PDB file of C-alpha atoms in Angstrom:
ATOM      1  CA  MET S1022      97.374 108.221 106.945  1.00  0.00           C
ATOM      2  CA  ALA S1023      94.527 106.085 105.621  1.00  0.00           C
ATOM      3  CA  LEU S1024      95.133 102.742 104.144  1.00  0.00           C
ATOM      4  CA  LYS S1025      93.456 101.062 101.158  1.00  0.00           C
ATOM      5  CA  PRO S1026      91.378  98.161 102.295  1.00  0.00           C
ATOM      6  CA  GLU S1027      92.110  95.938  99.842  1.00  0.00           C
ATOM      7  CA  PRO S1028      93.259  91.904 101.048  1.00  0.00           C
ATOM      8  CA  THR S1029      96.314  90.482  99.769  1.00  0.00           C
ATOM      9  CA  ALA S1030      96.770  86.799  99.316  1.00  0.00           C
ATOM     10  CA  PRO S1031      99.261  86.742 102.476  1.00  0.00           C
ATOM     11  CA  PHE S1032      96.910  88.679 104.568  1.00  0.00           C
ATOM     12  CA  GLN S1033      93.973  86.226 103.851  1.00  0.00           C
ATOM     13  CA  SER S1034      96.422  83.069 104.671  1.00  0.00           C
ATOM     14  CA  VAL S1035      97.526  84.954 107.871  1.00  0.00           C
ATOM     15  CA  GLN S1036      93.708  85.076 108.941  1.00  0.00           C
ATOM     16  CA  TYR S1037      93.480  81.551 108.715  1.00  0.00           C
ATOM     17  CA  ALA S1038      96.316  81.152 110.489  1.00  0.00           C
ATOM     18  CA  LEU S1039      95.545  83.288 113.365  1.00  0.00           C
ATOM     19  CA  ARG S1040      92.227  81.398 113.896  1.00  0.00           C
ATOM     20  CA  VAL S1041      94.166  78.065 114.224  1.00  0.00           C
ATOM     21  CA  LEU S1042      96.961  79.813 116.578  1.00  0.00           C
ATOM     22  CA  GLU S1043      93.908  80.950 118.659  1.00  0.00           C
ATOM     23  CA  CYS S1044      92.563  77.494 119.020  1.00  0.00           C
ATOM     24  CA  VAL S1045      95.730  75.819 119.926  1.00  0.00           C
ATOM     25  CA  ALA S1046      96.287  78.353 122.277  1.00  0.00           C
ATOM     26  CA  ARG S1047      92.906  77.741 124.055  1.00  0.00           C
ATOM     27  CA  HIS S1048      93.571  74.048 124.488  1.00  0.00           C
ATOM     28  CA  GLY S1049      96.800  73.918 126.556  1.00  0.00           C
ATOM     29  CA  GLY S1050      96.825  70.291 126.567  1.00  0.00           C
ATOM     30  CA  GLY S1051      96.650  70.052 123.024  1.00  0.00           C
ATOM     31  CA  VAL S1052      94.282  69.697 120.301  1.00  0.00           C
ATOM     32  CA  THR S1053      93.677  67.533 117.244  1.00  0.00           C
ATOM     33  CA  GLY S1054      93.615  68.467 113.549  1.00  0.00           C
ATOM     34  CA  ALA S1055      90.137  67.563 113.503  1.00  0.00           C
ATOM     35  CA  GLN S1056      89.114  69.671 116.114  1.00  0.00           C
ATOM     36  CA  ILE S1057      90.804  72.531 114.966  1.00  0.00           C
ATOM     37  CA  ALA S1058      88.997  71.906 111.846  1.00  0.00           C
ATOM     38  CA  ARG S1059      85.634  72.011 113.704  1.00  0.00           C
ATOM     39  CA  GLU S1060      86.216  75.173 115.895  1.00  0.00           C
ATOM     40  CA  THR S1061      88.041  77.250 113.335  1.00  0.00           C
ATOM     41  CA  GLY S1062      86.009  76.513 109.845  1.00  0.00           C
ATOM     42  CA  VAL S1063      89.185  76.704 108.050  1.00  0.00           C
ATOM     43  CA  PRO S1064      88.759  74.353 104.877  1.00  0.00           C
ATOM     44  CA  SER S1065      90.136  71.152 105.230  1.00  0.00           C
ATOM     45  CA  GLY S1066      92.217  71.882 101.977  1.00  0.00           C
ATOM     46  CA  ARG S1067      93.797  74.974 103.623  1.00  0.00           C
ATOM     47  CA  LEU S1068      94.316  73.380 107.129  1.00  0.00           C
ATOM     48  CA  SER S1069      96.964  70.900 106.218  1.00  0.00           C
ATOM     49  CA  PRO S1070      99.554  72.989 104.511  1.00  0.00           C
ATOM     50  CA  MET S1071      98.728  75.766 107.240  1.00  0.00           C
ATOM     51  CA  LEU S1072      99.584  73.431 109.909  1.00  0.00           C
ATOM     52  CA  LEU S1073     102.439  72.381 108.049  1.00  0.00           C
ATOM     53  CA  MET S1074     103.798  75.923 107.691  1.00  0.00           C
ATOM     54  CA  LEU S1075     103.244  76.489 111.390  1.00  0.00           C
ATOM     55  CA  ARG S1076     104.997  73.688 112.225  1.00  0.00           C
ATOM     56  CA  ARG S1077     107.959  74.789 110.251  1.00  0.00           C
ATOM     57  CA  GLU S1078     108.036  78.101 111.415  1.00  0.00           C
ATOM     58  CA  GLY S1079     107.816  76.738 115.120  1.00  0.00           C
ATOM     59  CA  PHE S1080     104.424  78.274 116.025  1.00  0.00           C
ATOM     60  CA  VAL S1081     102.930  74.909 116.949  1.00  0.00           C
ATOM     61  CA  GLU S1082     104.458  71.712 117.666  1.00  0.00           C
ATOM     62  CA  GLN S1083     102.758  68.028 117.267  1.00  0.00           C
ATOM     63  CA  VAL S1084     103.132  65.850 120.127  1.00  0.00           C
ATOM     64  CA  ALA S1085     103.238  62.110 120.495  1.00  0.00           C
ATOM     65  CA  ASP S1086      99.662  61.577 120.471  1.00  0.00           C
ATOM     66  CA  GLY S1087      99.341  63.813 117.170  1.00  0.00           C
ATOM     67  CA  ALA S1088      97.965  66.602 119.121  1.00  0.00           C
ATOM     68  CA  TYR S1089      98.979  70.350 118.082  1.00  0.00           C
ATOM     69  CA  VAL S1090     100.304  72.907 121.377  1.00  0.00           C
ATOM     70  CA  MET S1091     101.912  75.894 121.164  1.00  0.00           C
ATOM     71  CA  GLY S1092     105.744  76.240 119.743  1.00  0.00           C
ATOM     72  CA  GLU S1093     108.509  78.152 120.698  1.00  0.00           C
ATOM     73  CA  SER S1094     107.955  80.767 118.386  1.00  0.00           C
ATOM     74  CA  LEU S1095     104.605  81.862 119.610  1.00  0.00           C
ATOM     75  CA  VAL S1096     105.652  81.467 123.094  1.00  0.00           C
ATOM     76  CA  LEU S1097     108.630  83.676 122.517  1.00  0.00           C
ATOM     77  CA  LEU S1098     106.531  86.406 120.438  1.00  0.00           C
ATOM     78  CA  GLY S1099     103.630  86.512 122.891  1.00  0.00           C
ATOM     79  CA  SER S1100     105.973  87.098 125.939  1.00  0.00           C
ATOM     80  CA  GLY S1101     106.263  90.897 126.719  1.00  0.00           C
ATOM     81  CA  ASP S1102     109.565  92.107 127.481  1.00  0.00           C
ATOM     82  CA  ASP S1103     111.314  89.909 124.988  1.00  0.00           C
ATOM     83  CA  ARG S1104     108.888  90.274 122.274  1.00  0.00           C
ATOM     84  CA  ARG S1105     110.972  92.920 119.870  1.00  0.00           C
ATOM     85  CA  GLN S1106     113.903  91.084 120.107  1.00  0.00           C
ATOM     86  CA  ALA S1107     112.374  87.394 119.714  1.00  0.00           C
ATOM     87  CA  LEU S1108     110.545  89.001 116.466  1.00  0.00           C
ATOM     88  CA  GLU S1109     113.652  90.702 115.052  1.00  0.00           C
ATOM     89  CA  ASP S1110     115.449  87.190 115.441  1.00  0.00           C
ATOM     90  CA  LYS S1111     112.598  85.130 114.062  1.00  0.00           C
ATOM     91  CA  LEU S1112     112.242  87.652 111.409  1.00  0.00           C
ATOM     92  CA  GLN S1113     116.278  87.248 110.327  1.00  0.00           C
ATOM     93  CA  ARG S1114     115.790  83.495 110.215  1.00  0.00           C
ATOM     94  CA  THR S1115     113.062  83.584 108.086  1.00  0.00           C
ATOM     95  CA  LEU S1116     114.582  86.253 105.596  1.00  0.00           C
ATOM     96  CA  SER S1117     117.915  84.220 105.720  1.00  0.00           C
ATOM     97  CA  GLU S1118     115.568  81.316 104.597  1.00  0.00           C
ATOM     98  CA  ILE S1119     113.987  83.268 102.094  1.00  0.00           C
ATOM     99  CA  ARG S1120     116.998  84.568 100.620  1.00  0.00           C
ATOM    100  CA  ASP S1121     118.671  80.934 100.334  1.00  0.00           C
ATOM    101  CA  SER S1122     115.213  79.739  98.758  1.00  0.00           C
ATOM    102  CA  VAL S1123     114.799  82.107  95.964  1.00  0.00           C
ATOM    103  CA  GLY S1124     118.620  83.207  95.557  1.00  0.00           C
ATOM    104  CA  ALA S1125     118.188  86.991  95.826  1.00  0.00           C
ATOM    105  CA  ALA S1126     118.762  89.497  98.688  1.00  0.00           C
ATOM    106  CA  VAL S1127     115.434  90.081 100.475  1.00  0.00           C
ATOM    107  CA  TYR S1128     114.177  93.065 102.758  1.00  0.00           C
ATOM    108  CA  ILE S1129     111.710  93.966 105.230  1.00  0.00           C
ATOM    109  CA  SER S1130     110.536  97.601 104.714  1.00  0.00           C
ATOM    110  CA  ARG S1131     107.977  99.711 106.744  1.00  0.00           C
ATOM    111  CA  TYR S1132     106.419 102.697 106.155  1.00  0.00           C
ATOM    112  CA  ILE S1133     107.279 105.048 109.393  1.00  0.00           C
ATOM    113  CA  ASP S1134     106.435 108.514 110.128  1.00  0.00           C
ATOM    114  CA  GLY S1135     105.802 109.363 106.706  1.00  0.00           C
ATOM    115  CA  GLU S1136     108.879 107.638 105.459  1.00  0.00           C
ATOM    116  CA  VAL S1137     110.191 104.602 103.446  1.00  0.00           C
ATOM    117  CA  LYS S1138     112.485 102.644 105.893  1.00  0.00           C
ATOM    118  CA  ILE S1139     114.602  99.241 105.177  1.00  0.00           C
ATOM    119  CA  THR S1140     113.832  97.621 108.936  1.00  0.00           C
ATOM    120  CA  GLN S1141     115.847  94.185 108.191  1.00  0.00           C
ATOM    121  CA  TYR S1142     117.639  92.218 105.250  1.00  0.00           C
ATOM    122  CA  ALA S1143     119.354  89.340 104.415  1.00  0.00           C
ATOM    123  CA  ASP S1144     121.908  89.216 101.666  1.00  0.00           C
ATOM    124  CA  GLY S1145     125.079  87.229 100.879  1.00  0.00           C
ATOM    125  CA  PRO S1146     127.871  86.716  98.433  1.00  0.00           C
ATOM    126  CA  ARG S1147     125.406  84.981  95.975  1.00  0.00           C
ATOM    127  CA  ALA S1148     122.706  87.489  96.744  1.00  0.00           C
ATOM    128  CA  PRO S1149     124.211  90.877  96.906  1.00  0.00           C
ATOM    129  CA  LYS S1150     121.883  93.672  98.281  1.00  0.00           C
ATOM    130  CA  VAL S1151     121.015  96.773  96.134  1.00  0.00           C
ATOM    131  CA  ASN S1152     123.542  99.903  96.089  1.00  0.00           C
ATOM    132  CA  GLU S1153     121.410 102.441  97.357  1.00  0.00           C
ATOM    133  CA  TRP S1154     122.716 104.786  95.466  1.00  0.00           C
ATOM    134  CA  VAL S1155     119.919 107.530  96.094  1.00  0.00           C
ATOM    135  CA  ASP S1156     118.273 107.389  99.824  1.00  0.00           C
ATOM    136  CA  PHE S1157     115.363 104.673  99.512  1.00  0.00           C
ATOM    137  CA  ARG S1158     113.257 107.381 101.494  1.00  0.00           C
ATOM    138  CA  SER S1159     113.534 109.708  98.329  1.00  0.00           C
ATOM    139  CA  ALA S1160     113.166 106.972  95.770  1.00  0.00           C
ATOM    140  CA  ALA S1161     109.522 105.756  96.547  1.00  0.00           C
ATOM    141  CA  HIS S1162     108.125 106.456  93.458  1.00  0.00           C
ATOM    142  CA  ALA S1163     110.890 104.277  91.310  1.00  0.00           C
ATOM    143  CA  SER S1164     111.807 101.467  93.838  1.00  0.00           C
ATOM    144  CA  ALA S1165     109.745  98.252  94.220  1.00  0.00           C
ATOM    145  CA  VAL S1166     109.655  98.737  97.968  1.00  0.00           C
ATOM    146  CA  GLY S1167     108.511 102.186  97.705  1.00  0.00           C
ATOM    147  CA  LYS S1168     105.776 101.471  94.948  1.00  0.00           C
ATOM    148  CA  CYS S1169     104.544  98.612  97.103  1.00  0.00           C
ATOM    149  CA  LEU S1170     104.178 100.612 100.193  1.00  0.00           C
ATOM    150  CA  LEU S1171     102.402 103.783  98.351  1.00  0.00           C
ATOM    151  CA  THR S1172     100.052 101.141  96.898  1.00  0.00           C
ATOM    152  CA  GLN S1173      98.866 100.691 100.539  1.00  0.00           C
ATOM    153  CA  LEU S1174      98.042 104.433 101.164  1.00  0.00           C
ATOM    154  CA  ASP S1175      95.101 106.371 100.060  1.00  0.00           C
ATOM    155  CA  HIS S1176      95.187 108.978  97.458  1.00  0.00           C
ATOM    156  CA  ASN S1177      96.022 111.911  99.995  1.00  0.00           C
ATOM    157  CA  GLY S1178      98.577 109.706 101.831  1.00  0.00           C
ATOM    158  CA  ARG S1179     100.444 109.263  98.259  1.00  0.00           C
ATOM    159  CA  ARG S1180     100.107 112.914  97.767  1.00  0.00           C
ATOM    160  CA  ASP S1181     101.570 114.054 100.910  1.00  0.00           C
ATOM    161  CA  HIS S1182     104.427 111.576 100.502  1.00  0.00           C
ATOM    162  CA  LEU S1183     105.253 112.993  97.048  1.00  0.00           C
ATOM    163  CA  SER S1184     105.011 116.560  98.084  1.00  0.00           C
ATOM    164  CA  ARG S1185     107.860 116.176 100.469  1.00  0.00           C
ATOM    165  CA  HIS S1186     109.769 113.558  97.926  1.00  0.00           C
ATOM    166  CA  LYS S1187     109.459 114.897  94.450  1.00  0.00           C
ATOM    167  CA  THR S1188     109.599 112.262  91.635  1.00  0.00           C
ATOM    168  CA  ALA S1189     113.133 112.568  90.415  1.00  0.00           C
ATOM    169  CA  ARG S1190     114.219 110.843  87.189  1.00  0.00           C
ATOM    170  CA  LEU S1191     116.723 108.163  88.531  1.00  0.00           C
ATOM    171  CA  THR S1192     117.053 106.353  85.365  1.00  0.00           C
ATOM    172  CA  SER S1193     115.445 106.465  81.973  1.00  0.00           C
ATOM    173  CA  ARG S1194     112.737 103.871  83.059  1.00  0.00           C
ATOM    174  CA  THR S1195     111.831 106.140  86.009  1.00  0.00           C
ATOM    175  CA  ILE S1196     108.107 107.485  86.218  1.00  0.00           C
ATOM    176  CA  THR S1197     108.273 111.147  86.958  1.00  0.00           C
ATOM    177  CA  SER S1198     104.885 111.912  86.433  1.00  0.00           C
ATOM    178  CA  GLU S1199     102.590 111.753  89.414  1.00  0.00           C
ATOM    179  CA  LYS S1200      99.377 111.129  87.328  1.00  0.00           C
ATOM    180  CA  VAL S1201     100.997 108.134  85.516  1.00  0.00           C
ATOM    181  CA  LEU S1202     102.297 107.119  88.881  1.00  0.00           C
ATOM    182  CA  PHE S1203      99.194 107.146  90.742  1.00  0.00           C
ATOM    183  CA  THR S1204      97.298 105.167  87.742  1.00  0.00           C
ATOM    184  CA  LYS S1205      99.719 102.488  87.918  1.00  0.00           C
ATOM    185  CA  LEU S1206      99.650 102.468  91.607  1.00  0.00           C
ATOM    186  CA  ASP S1207      95.842 102.185  91.424  1.00  0.00           C
ATOM    187  CA  ASN S1208      96.010  99.682  88.769  1.00  0.00           C
ATOM    188  CA  GLN S1209      98.359  97.288  90.663  1.00  0.00           C
ATOM    189  CA  PRO S1210      96.271  94.386  91.846  1.00  0.00           C
ATOM    190  CA  PRO S1211      97.008  93.658  95.228  1.00  0.00           C
ATOM    191  CA  THR S1212      98.150  89.848  94.827  1.00  0.00           C
ATOM    192  CA  VAL S1213     100.632  90.653  92.060  1.00  0.00           C
ATOM    193  CA  PRO S1214     104.231  91.225  93.313  1.00  0.00           C
ATOM    194  CA  VAL S1215     105.186  95.045  92.319  1.00  0.00           C
ATOM    195  CA  LEU S1216     108.231  95.074  90.148  1.00  0.00           C
ATOM    196  CA  ASP S1217     111.119  97.399  89.369  1.00  0.00           C
ATOM    197  CA  LEU S1218     112.795  96.893  86.312  1.00  0.00           C
ATOM    198  CA  GLN S1219     115.990  99.085  86.386  1.00  0.00           C
ATOM    199  CA  GLU S1220     113.487 102.257  87.723  1.00  0.00           C
ATOM    200  CA  TYR S1221     115.629 102.796  90.662  1.00  0.00           C
ATOM    201  CA  ALA S1222     119.037 101.781  89.308  1.00  0.00           C
ATOM    202  CA  VAL S1223     120.554 100.595  86.278  1.00  0.00           C
ATOM    203  CA  GLY S1224     121.654  97.036  86.608  1.00  0.00           C
ATOM    204  CA  THR S1225     119.333  96.105  89.044  1.00  0.00           C
ATOM    205  CA  VAL S1226     115.463  94.504  89.117  1.00  0.00           C
ATOM    206  CA  CYS S1227     113.520  94.174  92.154  1.00  0.00           C
ATOM    207  CA  ALA S1228     110.253  92.704  93.354  1.00  0.00           C
ATOM    208  CA  ALA S1229     107.703  93.501  96.603  1.00  0.00           C
ATOM    209  CA  VAL S1230     104.819  92.120  98.203  1.00  0.00           C
ATOM    210  CA  PRO S1231     102.623  93.621 100.687  1.00  0.00           C
ATOM    211  CA  ILE S1232     102.626  92.729 104.495  1.00  0.00           C
ATOM    212  CA  THR S1233     100.449  95.095 106.214  1.00  0.00           C
ATOM    213  CA  ALA S1234      99.724  94.205 109.835  1.00  0.00           C
ATOM    214  CA  GLY S1235      96.842  96.016 111.117  1.00  0.00           C
ATOM    215  CA  GLN S1236      97.642  99.848 110.671  1.00  0.00           C
ATOM    216  CA  ALA S1237     101.347  99.459 109.821  1.00  0.00           C
ATOM    217  CA  VAL S1238     101.933  99.462 106.390  1.00  0.00           C
ATOM    218  CA  GLY S1239     104.815  97.217 104.965  1.00  0.00           C
ATOM    219  CA  CYS S1240     106.143  94.920 102.517  1.00  0.00           C
ATOM    220  CA  LEU S1241     108.563  91.925 101.717  1.00  0.00           C
ATOM    221  CA  ALA S1242     111.049  92.424  98.899  1.00  0.00           C
ATOM    222  CA  LEU S1243     114.190  90.898  96.767  1.00  0.00           C
ATOM    223  CA  SER S1244     116.789  92.377  94.432  1.00  0.00           C
ATOM    224  CA  LEU S1245     118.769  90.760  91.555  1.00  0.00           C
ATOM    225  CA  PRO S1246     121.335  91.782  89.412  1.00  0.00           C
ATOM    226  CA  ILE S1247     120.352  92.652  85.862  1.00  0.00           C
ATOM    227  CA  GLU S1248     122.105  89.240  84.793  1.00  0.00           C
ATOM    228  CA  HIS S1249     119.608  87.282  86.661  1.00  0.00           C
ATOM    229  CA  ALA S1250     116.588  89.258  85.413  1.00  0.00           C
ATOM    230  CA  HIS S1251     115.205  86.467  83.821  1.00  0.00           C
ATOM    231  CA  ARG S1252     114.596  84.759  87.369  1.00  0.00           C
ATOM    232  CA  LEU S1253     112.538  87.614  88.500  1.00  0.00           C
ATOM    233  CA  ARG S1254     108.879  86.710  87.972  1.00  0.00           C
ATOM    234  CA  LYS S1255     109.615  83.344  89.295  1.00  0.00           C
ATOM    235  CA  ALA S1256     111.392  84.867  92.453  1.00  0.00           C
ATOM    236  CA  ALA S1257     108.423  87.147  92.925  1.00  0.00           C
ATOM    237  CA  ASP S1258     105.874  84.397  92.824  1.00  0.00           C
ATOM    238  CA  ALA S1259     107.855  82.392  95.215  1.00  0.00           C
ATOM    239  CA  LEU S1260     108.452  85.533  97.504  1.00  0.00           C
ATOM    240  CA  ASN S1261     104.685  86.243  97.528  1.00  0.00           C
ATOM    241  CA  ARG S1262     103.974  82.648  98.693  1.00  0.00           C
ATOM    242  CA  LYS S1263     106.446  83.178 101.397  1.00  0.00           C
ATOM    243  CA  ALA S1264     105.082  86.216 102.659  1.00  0.00           C
ATOM    244  CA  ALA S1265     102.636  84.612 105.179  1.00  0.00           C
ATOM    245  CA  PRO S1266     105.216  83.686 107.677  1.00  0.00           C
ATOM    246  CA  VAL S1267     106.616  87.314 107.546  1.00  0.00           C
ATOM    247  CA  LEU S1268     103.411  88.851 108.034  1.00  0.00           C
ATOM    248  CA  LEU S1269     102.231  86.415 110.892  1.00  0.00           C
ATOM    249  CA  SER S1270     105.109  86.990 112.816  1.00  0.00           C
ATOM    250  CA  LEU S1271     104.026  90.545 112.702  1.00  0.00           C
ATOM    251  CA  ALA S1272     100.693  90.151 113.340  1.00  0.00           C
ATOM    252  CA  ILE S1273     101.035  88.208 116.614  1.00  0.00           C
TER     253      ILE S1273
END
């Protein structure tokens, strides 16, 4: 499976963040913000909010003299046998925070062995998850999650997927033409959230943004009941801004 090499906004932010974390890790006794800027080349306008995000997510800590040291999250995610559980716990906390912030159910989905899989999600009484009335594995052409994952595959990867999962009509809005679907996927800007406006299920709207780390194709998504459709664009933009911590956890 080949991936499309288009960068996304979260990916670009994570590249900066990884440089910062590598710098902090090199200086076990702590490193100042000024020294981080010199060693990483991260623009000062990007470094300050980056460090705030890294502190908030527990990747770095600021000690008494103002220097930065490795935080608990970075230590746990880099610790061999415990990494898998630490990553799952970290992602679940982040998803819950995003859910509460955007007021929607949120999901992490991965493209694993040629299939769409929801690996984690956070919902609640005020943020109900989508009713999976058709298996998500069979509905990539209709769901925001599926379309976002397909945008990250090359043409052959998409053709392979649709050869196994036909473009069935799920609602009156579902795209069933492979040609039309591929054109929309090709024209999808990598920095703009993918939307599902009742294409998968009547009464539900969704949005998804890519969180690809290395060769692992993934996305971060949200869903809203149709009565909250007026909030979708704003929520999707917020989701895009909050994707970097999720991608960073996956990339470490």
